[in-house]
XYZ file of C-alpha atoms in Angstrom:
139
model
C 186.427 135.927 118.946
C 189.793 134.634 120.103
C 188.500 131.427 121.733
C 186.971 130.167 118.474
C 190.108 131.054 116.525
C 192.250 129.093 118.971
C 189.831 126.150 118.898
C 189.862 126.157 115.103
C 193.648 125.998 115.155
C 193.560 122.984 117.465
C 190.958 121.302 115.248
C 193.123 121.823 112.159
C 196.143 120.395 114.000
C 194.065 117.430 115.210
C 192.993 116.548 111.665
C 196.297 117.383 109.974
C 198.268 114.980 112.149
C 196.734 111.779 110.748
C 195.951 113.465 107.410
C 192.559 113.869 105.822
C 192.988 110.736 103.691
C 193.460 108.660 106.861
C 190.462 110.377 108.454
C 188.335 109.531 105.399
C 189.559 105.920 105.283
C 188.765 105.426 108.981
C 185.283 106.898 108.527
C 184.641 104.669 105.505
C 185.800 101.543 107.389
C 183.580 102.344 110.371
C 180.618 103.100 108.135
C 181.028 99.805 106.280
C 181.282 97.946 109.582
C 178.208 99.697 110.976
C 176.181 98.917 107.857
C 177.164 95.234 108.113
C 176.105 95.192 111.774
C 172.800 96.958 111.007
C 172.071 94.278 108.394
C 171.799 91.800 111.305
C 168.787 93.696 112.690
C 165.649 92.568 110.889
C 163.290 95.255 112.173
C 165.608 98.240 111.661
C 165.886 99.980 108.302
C 168.669 102.205 107.043
C 167.506 105.449 105.457
C 169.534 106.154 102.335
C 172.100 104.070 100.497
C 173.565 100.962 102.101
C 176.724 101.123 100.001
C 179.352 102.672 102.302
C 181.091 104.377 99.376
C 177.926 106.396 98.714
C 177.638 107.934 102.180
C 179.587 109.498 104.997
C 179.814 108.489 108.622
C 176.230 109.296 109.590
C 173.641 106.531 109.419
C 169.966 107.366 109.788
C 167.648 104.512 110.639
C 164.156 103.595 111.767
C 162.496 100.702 113.544
C 159.320 98.995 112.363
C 157.370 99.930 115.508
C 159.527 102.009 117.885
C 159.549 105.776 117.453
C 163.060 107.251 117.035
C 162.619 109.457 120.107
C 161.891 106.371 122.212
C 164.997 104.677 120.800
C 167.048 107.750 121.645
C 165.810 107.760 125.230
C 166.413 104.033 125.676
C 169.949 104.280 124.290
C 170.687 107.366 126.379
C 169.922 105.343 129.489
C 172.583 102.890 128.330
C 175.111 105.678 127.838
C 174.844 105.595 124.043
C 174.334 108.915 122.285
C 172.405 109.199 119.032
C 170.385 112.020 117.494
C 166.679 111.798 116.727
C 164.246 113.941 114.790
C 164.323 115.348 111.290
C 167.875 116.754 111.621
C 167.090 120.084 109.934
C 166.172 118.095 106.834
C 162.410 117.723 107.271
C 161.565 117.630 103.536
C 164.152 114.906 102.967
C 163.041 112.838 105.971
C 159.405 113.200 104.889
C 160.335 112.124 101.333
C 161.384 108.787 102.844
C 157.963 108.507 104.502
C 159.025 109.358 108.074
C 158.353 112.186 110.485
C 161.569 111.450 112.373
C 164.574 109.141 112.168
C 167.352 108.085 114.515
C 170.929 108.861 113.507
C 174.250 107.470 114.629
C 177.347 109.378 113.602
C 180.921 108.179 113.630
C 184.235 109.873 113.023
C 187.941 109.547 113.671
C 187.509 109.273 117.454
C 185.099 106.308 117.221
C 185.907 102.610 116.964
C 184.173 99.332 116.095
C 183.545 98.516 119.758
C 181.266 101.536 120.000
C 179.293 100.336 116.997
C 178.947 96.957 118.709
C 177.619 98.769 121.793
C 175.112 100.628 119.611
C 173.844 97.425 118.015
C 173.615 95.690 121.404
C 171.796 98.738 122.772
C 169.320 98.679 119.898
C 168.636 95.008 120.594
C 168.075 95.800 124.279
C 165.746 98.681 123.431
C 163.803 96.481 121.054
C 163.468 93.830 123.742
C 162.283 96.402 126.263
C 159.624 97.862 123.994
C 158.417 94.472 122.816
C 157.919 93.369 126.444
C 156.714 96.657 127.869
C 153.556 96.869 125.796
C 154.352 100.570 125.667
C 152.270 101.330 122.632
C 155.389 102.538 120.849
C 154.429 103.958 117.511
C 155.843 103.917 114.045
C 157.573 107.066 112.827
């Protein structure tokens, strides 16, 4: 499997250049920023710890009345990619009382402006569903 071996080499070079400590610091800074921005949204809830030192660069969240799949579709139409569902962790997601969650992930190639776009997109989606009378359901 030569293609995967070559790709792995490029990935190692990509991460070695800044150094893993710099990669981790960037991820921690973005996560802290994202958590601060999410705190502005009254009807969204973070799943898991809100202390950025206790998590990595993936933030799962829910809305009080909009299903995660609907949020994913609305954000996709704005060019914002998130994941929705139980993320191969159904028992964990269910232990938090949800059948599905939305998840935003960030890494070395992301920046604060993209988090701002996510938060703005979530506000737009919330506005759409509150005006659409869509019968959006809780997860």
